[in-house]
C-alpha positions as protocol buffer text, in pm:
chain_id: "A"
residue {
  index: 1
  type: MET
  ca { x: 8592 y: -3838 z: 3725 }
}
residue {
  index: 2
  type: ILE
  ca { x: 8716 y: -3653 z: 3416 }
}
residue {
  index: 3
  type: GLY
  ca { x: 9085 y: -3590 z: 3484 }
}
residue {
  index: 4
  type: SER
  ca { x: 9189 y: -3416 z: 3164 }
}
residue {
  index: 5
  type: ILE
  ca { x: 9060 y: -3294 z: 2830 }
}
residue {
  index: 6
  type: ARG
  ca { x: 9223 y: -3252 z: 2490 }
}
residue {
  index: 7
  type: GLY
  ca { x: 9055 y: -3102 z: 2188 }
}
residue {
  index: 8
  type: ILE
  ca { x: 9008 y: -2799 z: 1967 }
}
residue {
  index: 9
  type: LEU
  ca { x: 8941 y: -2466 z: 2133 }
}
residue {
  index: 10
  type: LEU
  ca { x: 8625 y: -2342 z: 1961 }
}
residue {
  index: 11
  type: GLU
  ca { x: 8537 y: -2040 z: 2173 }
}
residue {
  index: 12
  type: LYS
  ca { x: 8688 y: -1855 z: 2467 }
}
residue {
  index: 13
  type: GLN
  ca { x: 8531 y: -1580 z: 2671 }
}
residue {
  index: 14
  type: ALA
  ca { x: 8675 y: -1558 z: 3022 }
}
residue {
  index: 15
  type: PRO
  ca { x: 8618 y: -1755 z: 3229 }
}
residue {
  index: 16
  type: GLU
  ca { x: 8443 y: -2002 z: 2994 }
}
residue {
  index: 17
  type: LEU
  ca { x: 8575 y: -2213 z: 2708 }
}
residue {
  index: 18
  type: LEU
  ca { x: 8410 y: -2438 z: 2453 }
}
residue {
  index: 19
  type: ILE
  ca { x: 8630 y: -2731 z: 2355 }
}
residue {
  index: 20
  type: ASP
  ca { x: 8548 y: -2972 z: 2074 }
}
residue {
  index: 21
  type: VAL
  ca { x: 8644 y: -3331 z: 2149 }
}
residue {
  index: 22
  type: GLN
  ca { x: 8565 y: -3547 z: 1845 }
}
residue {
  index: 23
  type: GLY
  ca { x: 8245 y: -3359 z: 1772 }
}
residue {
  index: 24
  type: LEU
  ca { x: 8132 y: -3319 z: 2133 }
}
residue {
  index: 25
  type: GLY
  ca { x: 8153 y: -2969 z: 2278 }
}
residue {
  index: 26
  type: TYR
  ca { x: 8260 y: -2937 z: 2641 }
}
residue {
  index: 27
  type: GLU
  ca { x: 8199 y: -2617 z: 2837 }
}
residue {
  index: 28
  type: VAL
  ca { x: 8492 y: -2560 z: 3071 }
}
residue {
  index: 29
  type: LYS
  ca { x: 8554 y: -2284 z: 3325 }
}
residue {
  index: 30
  type: VAL
  ca { x: 8912 y: -2173 z: 3385 }
}
residue {
  index: 31
  type: SER
  ca { x: 9101 y: -1922 z: 3599 }
}
residue {
  index: 32
  type: LEU
  ca { x: 9238 y: -1609 z: 3437 }
}
residue {
  index: 33
  type: ASN
  ca { x: 9591 y: -1742 z: 3485 }
}
residue {
  index: 34
  type: THR
  ca { x: 9501 y: -2042 z: 3270 }
}
residue {
  index: 35
  type: PHE
  ca { x: 9299 y: -1826 z: 3029 }
}
residue {
  index: 36
  type: PHE
  ca { x: 9599 y: -1607 z: 2953 }
}
residue {
  index: 37
  type: GLU
  ca { x: 9802 y: -1915 z: 2857 }
}
residue {
  index: 38
  type: LEU
  ca { x: 9550 y: -2031 z: 2597 }
}
residue {
  index: 39
  type: PRO
  ca { x: 9626 y: -2032 z: 2224 }
}
residue {
  index: 40
  type: GLU
  ca { x: 9394 y: -1865 z: 1975 }
}
residue {
  index: 41
  type: SER
  ca { x: 9064 y: -2027 z: 1884 }
}
residue {
  index: 42
  type: GLY
  ca { x: 9094 y: -2317 z: 1641 }
}
residue {
  index: 43
  type: LYS
  ca { x: 9408 y: -2454 z: 1805 }
}
residue {
  index: 44
  type: GLU
  ca { x: 9438 y: -2778 z: 2001 }
}
residue {
  index: 45
  type: ILE
  ca { x: 9462 y: -2749 z: 2378 }
}
residue {
  index: 46
  type: SER
  ca { x: 9508 y: -2988 z: 2667 }
}
residue {
  index: 47
  type: LEU
  ca { x: 9396 y: -2913 z: 3021 }
}
residue {
  index: 48
  type: TYR
  ca { x: 9387 y: -3092 z: 3355 }
}
residue {
  index: 49
  type: THR
  ca { x: 9030 y: -3095 z: 3481 }
}
residue {
  index: 50
  type: HIS
  ca { x: 8811 y: -3130 z: 3787 }
}
residue {
  index: 51
  type: PHE
  ca { x: 8446 y: -3229 z: 3748 }
}
residue {
  index: 52
  type: VAL
  ca { x: 8199 y: -3087 z: 4002 }
}
residue {
  index: 53
  type: VAL
  ca { x: 7867 y: -3267 z: 4032 }
}
residue {
  index: 54
  type: ARG
  ca { x: 7591 y: -3126 z: 4250 }
}
residue {
  index: 55
  type: GLU
  ca { x: 7214 y: -3145 z: 4259 }
}
residue {
  index: 56
  type: ASP
  ca { x: 7175 y: -2819 z: 4068 }
}
residue {
  index: 57
  type: VAL
  ca { x: 7487 y: -2817 z: 3846 }
}
residue {
  index: 58
  type: GLN
  ca { x: 7747 y: -3024 z: 3666 }
}
residue {
  index: 59
  type: GLN
  ca { x: 8052 y: -2818 z: 3576 }
}
residue {
  index: 60
  type: LEU
  ca { x: 8394 y: -2898 z: 3436 }
}
residue {
  index: 61
  type: TYR
  ca { x: 8688 y: -2683 z: 3550 }
}
residue {
  index: 62
  type: GLY
  ca { x: 9013 y: -2669 z: 3356 }
}
residue {
  index: 63
  type: PHE
  ca { x: 9371 y: -2593 z: 3460 }
}
residue {
  index: 64
  type: ASP
  ca { x: 9689 y: -2524 z: 3270 }
}
residue {
  index: 65
  type: ASP
  ca { x: 9902 y: -2721 z: 3515 }
}
residue {
  index: 66
  type: VAL
  ca { x: 9859 y: -2983 z: 3784 }
}
residue {
  index: 67
  type: ALA
  ca { x: 9969 y: -2746 z: 4062 }
}
residue {
  index: 68
  type: GLU
  ca { x: 9675 y: -2515 z: 3995 }
}
residue {
  index: 69
  type: ARG
  ca { x: 9429 y: -2806 z: 3993 }
}
residue {
  index: 70
  type: HIS
  ca { x: 9570 y: -2941 z: 4317 }
}
residue {
  index: 71
  type: LEU
  ca { x: 9531 y: -2605 z: 4487 }
}
residue {
  index: 72
  type: PHE
  ca { x: 9176 y: -2574 z: 4350 }
}
residue {
  index: 73
  type: ARG
  ca { x: 9090 y: -2912 z: 4500 }
}
residue {
  index: 74
  type: SER
  ca { x: 9241 y: -2809 z: 4833 }
}
residue {
  index: 75
  type: LEU
  ca { x: 9055 y: -2477 z: 4837 }
}
residue {
  index: 76
  type: ILE
  ca { x: 8710 y: -2624 z: 4779 }
}
residue {
  index: 77
  type: LYS
  ca { x: 8759 y: -2842 z: 5088 }
}
residue {
  index: 78
  type: VAL
  ca { x: 8773 y: -2531 z: 5305 }
}
residue {
  index: 79
  type: ASN
  ca { x: 8444 y: -2458 z: 5481 }
}
residue {
  index: 80
  type: GLY
  ca { x: 8257 y: -2183 z: 5296 }
}
residue {
  index: 81
  type: VAL
  ca { x: 8475 y: -2193 z: 4984 }
}
residue {
  index: 82
  type: GLY
  ca { x: 8306 y: -2324 z: 4671 }
}
residue {
  index: 83
  type: PRO
  ca { x: 8435 y: -2366 z: 4316 }
}
residue {
  index: 84
  type: LYS
  ca { x: 8343 y: -2007 z: 4225 }
}
residue {
  index: 85
  type: MET
  ca { x: 8553 y: -1857 z: 4502 }
}
residue {
  index: 86
  type: ALA
  ca { x: 8836 y: -2104 z: 4443 }
}
residue {
  index: 87
  type: LEU
  ca { x: 8845 y: -1996 z: 4079 }
}
residue {
  index: 88
  type: ALA
  ca { x: 8849 y: -1632 z: 4188 }
}
residue {
  index: 89
  type: VAL
  ca { x: 9149 y: -1700 z: 4410 }
}
residue {
  index: 90
  type: LEU
  ca { x: 9334 y: -1871 z: 4127 }
}
residue {
  index: 91
  type: SER
  ca { x: 9245 y: -1585 z: 3894 }
}
residue {
  index: 92
  type: GLY
  ca { x: 9375 y: -1321 z: 4132 }
}
residue {
  index: 93
  type: MET
  ca { x: 9710 y: -1479 z: 4217 }
}
residue {
  index: 94
  type: THR
  ca { x: 9941 y: -1759 z: 4115 }
}
residue {
  index: 95
  type: VAL
  ca { x: 9983 y: -2079 z: 4313 }
}
residue {
  index: 96
  type: ALA
  ca { x: 10321 y: -1954 z: 4439 }
}
residue {
  index: 97
  type: ASN
  ca { x: 10170 y: -1622 z: 4550 }
}
residue {
  index: 98
  type: PHE
  ca { x: 9892 y: -1798 z: 4739 }
}
residue {
  index: 99
  type: VAL
  ca { x: 10139 y: -2026 z: 4917 }
}
residue {
  index: 100
  type: THR
  ca { x: 10341 y: -1719 z: 5018 }
}
residue {
  index: 101
  type: CYS
  ca { x: 10028 y: -1557 z: 5162 }
}
residue {
  index: 102
  type: VAL
  ca { x: 9962 y: -1866 z: 5371 }
}
residue {
  index: 103
  type: GLN
  ca { x: 10322 y: -1886 z: 5490 }
}
residue {
  index: 104
  type: THR
  ca { x: 10334 y: -1520 z: 5591 }
}
residue {
  index: 105
  type: GLY
  ca { x: 9977 y: -1494 z: 5719 }
}
residue {
  index: 106
  type: ASP
  ca { x: 9901 y: -1219 z: 5472 }
}
residue {
  index: 107
  type: THR
  ca { x: 9525 y: -1164 z: 5493 }
}
residue {
  index: 108
  type: ALA
  ca { x: 9554 y: -822 z: 5326 }
}
residue {
  index: 109
  type: GLU
  ca { x: 9635 y: -972 z: 4986 }
}
residue {
  index: 110
  type: LEU
  ca { x: 9357 y: -1230 z: 5012 }
}
residue {
  index: 111
  type: ILE
  ca { x: 9096 y: -966 z: 5100 }
}
residue {
  index: 112
  type: LYS
  ca { x: 9171 y: -794 z: 4770 }
}
residue {
  index: 113
  type: LEU
  ca { x: 9023 y: -1095 z: 4588 }
}
residue {
  index: 114
  type: PRO
  ca { x: 8653 y: -1073 z: 4488 }
}
residue {
  index: 115
  type: GLY
  ca { x: 8422 y: -1237 z: 4737 }
}
residue {
  index: 116
  type: VAL
  ca { x: 8691 y: -1288 z: 5002 }
}
residue {
  index: 117
  type: GLY
  ca { x: 8620 y: -1101 z: 5324 }
}
residue {
  index: 118
  type: LYS
  ca { x: 8830 y: -1082 z: 5638 }
}
residue {
  index: 119
  type: LYS
  ca { x: 8672 y: -1388 z: 5803 }
}
residue {
  index: 120
  type: THR
  ca { x: 8706 y: -1596 z: 5488 }
}
residue {
  index: 121
  type: ALA
  ca { x: 9068 y: -1486 z: 5446 }
}
residue {
  index: 122
  type: GLU
  ca { x: 9149 y: -1585 z: 5804 }
}
residue {
  index: 123
  type: ARG
  ca { x: 8978 y: -1922 z: 5757 }
}
residue {
  index: 124
  type: LEU
  ca { x: 9177 y: -1982 z: 5439 }
}
residue {
  index: 125
  type: LEU
  ca { x: 9504 y: -1911 z: 5616 }
}
residue {
  index: 126
  type: ILE
  ca { x: 9425 y: -2141 z: 5907 }
}
residue {
  index: 127
  type: GLU
  ca { x: 9290 y: -2437 z: 5711 }
}
residue {
  index: 128
  type: MET
  ca { x: 9529 y: -2411 z: 5417 }
}
residue {
  index: 129
  type: ARG
  ca { x: 9827 y: -2388 z: 5653 }
}
residue {
  index: 130
  type: ASP
  ca { x: 9732 y: -2734 z: 5778 }
}
residue {
  index: 131
  type: THR
  ca { x: 9694 y: -2858 z: 5421 }
}
residue {
  index: 132
  type: LEU
  ca { x: 10034 y: -2722 z: 5324 }
}
residue {
  index: 133
  type: GLY
  ca { x: 10184 y: -2899 z: 5620 }
}
residue {
  index: 134
  type: GLY
  ca { x: 10317 y: -2599 z: 5812 }
}
residue {
  index: 135
  type: ASN
  ca { x: 10550 y: -2308 z: 5755 }
}
residue {
  index: 136
  type: THR
  ca { x: 10898 y: -2460 z: 5754 }
}
residue {
  index: 137
  type: PRO
  ca { x: 11110 y: -2474 z: 5435 }
}
residue {
  index: 138
  type: ARG
  ca { x: 11102 y: -2853 z: 5450 }
}
residue {
  index: 139
  type: ASP
  ca { x: 10722 y: -2858 z: 5467 }
}
residue {
  index: 140
  type: GLN
  ca { x: 10698 y: -2619 z: 5174 }
}
residue {
  index: 141
  type: ALA
  ca { x: 10944 y: -2823 z: 4968 }
}
residue {
  index: 142
  type: THR
  ca { x: 10735 y: -3132 z: 5035 }
}
residue {
  index: 143
  type: TRP
  ca { x: 10416 y: -2963 z: 4915 }
}
residue {
  index: 144
  type: ASN
  ca { x: 10590 y: -2826 z: 4606 }
}
residue {
  index: 145
  type: ARG
  ca { x: 10715 y: -3166 z: 4496 }
}
residue {
  index: 146
  type: ASN
  ca { x: 10374 y: -3320 z: 4565 }
}
residue {
  index: 147
  type: ILE
  ca { x: 10198 y: -3091 z: 4320 }
}
residue {
  index: 148
  type: THR
  ca { x: 10459 y: -3065 z: 4046 }
}
residue {
  index: 149
  type: GLN
  ca { x: 10577 y: -3419 z: 3985 }
}
residue {
  index: 150
  type: PRO
  ca { x: 10374 y: -3606 z: 3720 }
}
residue {
  index: 151
  type: GLY
  ca { x: 10116 y: -3835 z: 3876 }
}
residue {
  index: 152
  type: ILE
  ca { x: 10187 y: -3740 z: 4238 }
}
residue {
  index: 153
  type: ALA
  ca { x: 9897 y: -3498 z: 4268 }
}
residue {
  index: 154
  type: ASP
  ca { x: 9654 y: -3762 z: 4141 }
}
residue {
  index: 155
  type: ILE
  ca { x: 9790 y: -4016 z: 4390 }
}
residue {
  index: 156
  type: VAL
  ca { x: 9750 y: -3763 z: 4671 }
}
residue {
  index: 157
  type: GLN
  ca { x: 9393 y: -3690 z: 4560 }
}
residue {
  index: 158
  type: GLU
  ca { x: 9303 y: -4060 z: 4555 }
}
residue {
  index: 159
  type: ALA
  ca { x: 9449 y: -4110 z: 4901 }
}
residue {
  index: 160
  type: GLU
  ca { x: 9269 y: -3807 z: 5042 }
}
residue {
  index: 161
  type: SER
  ca { x: 8939 y: -3927 z: 4892 }
}
residue {
  index: 162
  type: ALA
  ca { x: 8989 y: -4270 z: 5048 }
}
residue {
  index: 163
  type: LEU
  ca { x: 9051 y: -4124 z: 5394 }
}
residue {
  index: 164
  type: THR
  ca { x: 8753 y: -3893 z: 5357 }
}
residue {
  index: 165
  type: SER
  ca { x: 8533 y: -4190 z: 5272 }
}
residue {
  index: 166
  type: LEU
  ca { x: 8654 y: -4354 z: 5594 }
}
residue {
  index: 167
  type: GLY
  ca { x: 8516 y: -4061 z: 5792 }
}
residue {
  index: 168
  type: TYR
  ca { x: 8814 y: -3827 z: 5821 }
}
residue {
  index: 169
  type: LYS
  ca { x: 8752 y: -3457 z: 5763 }
}
residue {
  index: 170
  type: PRO
  ca { x: 8897 y: -3334 z: 5430 }
}
residue {
  index: 171
  type: GLN
  ca { x: 9131 y: -3092 z: 5607 }
}
residue {
  index: 172
  type: ASP
  ca { x: 9257 y: -3364 z: 5844 }
}
residue {
  index: 173
  type: ALA
  ca { x: 9303 y: -3610 z: 5558 }
}
residue {
  index: 174
  type: ALA
  ca { x: 9510 y: -3360 z: 5360 }
}
residue {
  index: 175
  type: LYS
  ca { x: 9726 y: -3280 z: 5661 }
}
residue {
  index: 176
  type: MET
  ca { x: 9790 y: -3648 z: 5740 }
}
residue {
  index: 177
  type: ILE
  ca { x: 9871 y: -3730 z: 5378 }
}
residue {
  index: 178
  type: ASN
  ca { x: 10119 y: -3445 z: 5349 }
}
residue {
  index: 179
  type: ALA
  ca { x: 10290 y: -3552 z: 5672 }
}
residue {
  index: 180
  type: SER
  ca { x: 10327 y: -3908 z: 5541 }
}
residue {
  index: 181
  type: LEU
  ca { x: 10483 y: -3786 z: 5217 }
}
residue {
  index: 182
  type: LYS
  ca { x: 10780 y: -3620 z: 5383 }
}
residue {
  index: 183
  type: ASP
  ca { x: 10986 y: -3938 z: 5402 }
}
residue {
  index: 184
  type: GLN
  ca { x: 10833 y: -4129 z: 5112 }
}
residue {
  index: 185
  type: ASP
  ca { x: 11020 y: -4251 z: 4806 }
}
residue {
  index: 186
  type: LEU
  ca { x: 10804 y: -4086 z: 4543 }
}
residue {
  index: 187
  type: SER
  ca { x: 10951 y: -4294 z: 4261 }
}
residue {
  index: 188
  type: GLU
  ca { x: 10761 y: -4598 z: 4389 }
}
residue {
  index: 189
  type: LEU
  ca { x: 10461 y: -4422 z: 4538 }
}
residue {
  index: 190
  type: THR
  ca { x: 10108 y: -4553 z: 4481 }
}
residue {
  index: 191
  type: SER
  ca { x: 9780 y: -4443 z: 4634 }
}
residue {
  index: 192
  type: GLU
  ca { x: 9758 y: -4777 z: 4816 }
}
residue {
  index: 193
  type: SER
  ca { x: 10102 y: -4746 z: 4975 }
}
residue {
  index: 194
  type: LEU
  ca { x: 10033 y: -4384 z: 5073 }
}
residue {
  index: 195
  type: ILE
  ca { x: 9702 y: -4473 z: 5238 }
}
residue {
  index: 196
  type: ARG
  ca { x: 9862 y: -4767 z: 5421 }
}
residue {
  index: 197
  type: GLN
  ca { x: 10153 y: -4555 z: 5547 }
}
residue {
  index: 198
  type: THR
  ca { x: 9922 y: -4276 z: 5660 }
}
residue {
  index: 199
  type: LEU
  ca { x: 9695 y: -4510 z: 5856 }
}
residue {
  index: 200
  type: LYS
  ca { x: 9998 y: -4681 z: 6007 }
}
residue {
  index: 201
  type: SER
  ca { x: 10132 y: -4344 z: 6124 }
}
residue {
  index: 202
  type: MET
  ca { x: 9798 y: -4265 z: 6286 }
}
residue {
  index: 203
  type: VAL
  ca { x: 9798 y: -4592 z: 6480 }
}
residue {
  index: 204
  type: LYS
  ca { x: 10143 y: -4514 z: 6622 }
}
residue {
  index: 205
  type: LYS
  ca { x: 10025 y: -4183 z: 6767 }
}
């Protein structure tokens, strides 16, 4: 997986960028929030990335910060939400605004986004509430630290991928991982220790 990209911004026309990395041009799609943070063409940029590989397409998505990438990865796990819709969500509101919508059950704001109907908005609230871990301040603080501390989001992603490969549904894996993180010492956290702790917690139930 391509986790980040650094190079010279050759062209930008929302939502697509062309980035030169040592003579190789990468086409990258970004949200409008990320687009508005870009420098002018000809300048060096660095983005976190997520690489989508399907039968009919291979596309690189770029993000200004790790929180946006983490939310993108969580959104595309929701049934009926693909990369295009996830990018639309991230273009229409910030990560903080989306989290607030989930906490307050605000479908009205989500419906304003292109391609998001009432049923999709309701599904987003239900499934993302599980991913965020709930609605309490402690749960929200846990999610915030997971996506903002350097390296933590990647560890969470690796752990979620491992549980998914074991047969757990993506939504269930995300919920279990977030629950395990509440009492973890993040300074010594590894994907292996997180997976082990999560599986251990499941056995106890």
